[in-house]
mmCIF file of C-alpha atoms in Angstrom:
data_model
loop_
_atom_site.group_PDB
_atom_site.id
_atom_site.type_symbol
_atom_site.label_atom_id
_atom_site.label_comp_id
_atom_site.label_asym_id
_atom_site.label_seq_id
_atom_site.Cartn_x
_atom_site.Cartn_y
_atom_site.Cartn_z
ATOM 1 C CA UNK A 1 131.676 99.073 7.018
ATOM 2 C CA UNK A 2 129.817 100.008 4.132
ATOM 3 C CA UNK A 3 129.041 96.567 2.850
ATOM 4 C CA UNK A 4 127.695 95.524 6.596
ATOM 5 C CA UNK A 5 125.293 98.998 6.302
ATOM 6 C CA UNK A 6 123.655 98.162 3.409
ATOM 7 C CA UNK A 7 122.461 94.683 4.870
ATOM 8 C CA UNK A 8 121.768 92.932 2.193
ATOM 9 C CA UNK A 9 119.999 90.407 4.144
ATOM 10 C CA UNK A 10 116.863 92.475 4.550
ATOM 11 C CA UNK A 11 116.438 92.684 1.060
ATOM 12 C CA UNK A 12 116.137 88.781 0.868
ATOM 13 C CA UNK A 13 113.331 88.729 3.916
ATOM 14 C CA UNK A 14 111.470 91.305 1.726
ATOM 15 C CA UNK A 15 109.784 88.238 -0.329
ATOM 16 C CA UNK A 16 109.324 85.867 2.913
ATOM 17 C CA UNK A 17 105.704 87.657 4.411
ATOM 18 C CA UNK A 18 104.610 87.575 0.567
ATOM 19 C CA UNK A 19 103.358 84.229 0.732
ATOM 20 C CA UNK A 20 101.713 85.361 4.512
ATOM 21 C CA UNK A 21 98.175 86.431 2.685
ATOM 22 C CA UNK A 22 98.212 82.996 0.784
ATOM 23 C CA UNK A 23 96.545 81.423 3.449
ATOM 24 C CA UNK A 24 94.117 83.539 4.088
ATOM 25 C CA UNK A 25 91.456 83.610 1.158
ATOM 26 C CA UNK A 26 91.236 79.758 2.394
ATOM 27 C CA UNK A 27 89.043 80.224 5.578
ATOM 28 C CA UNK A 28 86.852 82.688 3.197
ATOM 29 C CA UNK A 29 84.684 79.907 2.152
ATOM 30 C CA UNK A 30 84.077 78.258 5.473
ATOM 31 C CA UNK A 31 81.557 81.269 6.538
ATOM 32 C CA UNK A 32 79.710 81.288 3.302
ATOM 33 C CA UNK A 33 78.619 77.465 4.130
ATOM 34 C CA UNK A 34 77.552 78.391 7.595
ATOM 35 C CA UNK A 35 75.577 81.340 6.330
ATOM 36 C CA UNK A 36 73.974 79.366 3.953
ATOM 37 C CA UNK A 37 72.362 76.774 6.798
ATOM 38 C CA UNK A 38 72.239 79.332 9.970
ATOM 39 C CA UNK A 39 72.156 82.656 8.748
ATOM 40 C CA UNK A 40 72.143 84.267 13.038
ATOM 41 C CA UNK A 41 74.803 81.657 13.899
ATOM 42 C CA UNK A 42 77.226 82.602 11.049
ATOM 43 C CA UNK A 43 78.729 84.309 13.652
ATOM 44 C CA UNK A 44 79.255 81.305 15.960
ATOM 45 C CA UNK A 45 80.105 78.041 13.705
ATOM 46 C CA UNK A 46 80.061 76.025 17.103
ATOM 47 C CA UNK A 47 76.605 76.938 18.249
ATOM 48 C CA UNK A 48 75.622 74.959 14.996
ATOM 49 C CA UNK A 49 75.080 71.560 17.152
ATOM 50 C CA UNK A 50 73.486 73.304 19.867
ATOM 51 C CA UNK A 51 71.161 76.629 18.015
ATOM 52 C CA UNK A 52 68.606 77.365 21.111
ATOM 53 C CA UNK A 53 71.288 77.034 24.065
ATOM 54 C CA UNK A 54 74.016 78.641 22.401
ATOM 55 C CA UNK A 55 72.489 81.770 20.277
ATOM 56 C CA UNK A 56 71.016 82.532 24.196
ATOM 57 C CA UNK A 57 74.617 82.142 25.683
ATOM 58 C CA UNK A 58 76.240 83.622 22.532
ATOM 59 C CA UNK A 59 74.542 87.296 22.146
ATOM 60 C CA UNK A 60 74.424 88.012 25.691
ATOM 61 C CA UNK A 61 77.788 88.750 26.210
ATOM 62 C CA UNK A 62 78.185 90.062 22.768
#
């Protein structure tokens, strides 16, 4: 009984969400880009194609 309480299987999904955060310094650059070109749309990377209909679509419901 003792063995099964310990669970030794949670110690070996201790290590699985560590490579979770990898990902996520990735989509950090794809903001900076649209902040460099549209500065009020970095918000809204679709309303690049379309700046005067969608920044008056975007901030009104915002």
């Amino acid at each position: 009984m003792d063995s099964l309480h310990s669970t030794p299987i949670e110690s070996g999904q201790v290590p699985v969400p560590v490579p979770v955060p990898v990902p996520v310094p990735v989509p950090v650059p794809v903001p900076v880009e649209i902040t460099s070109r549209n500065p009020i749309q970095s918000r809204h990377p679709s309303a690049m194609p379309q700046p005067s209909a969608a920044s008056s679509q975007k901030p009104v419901p915002i």
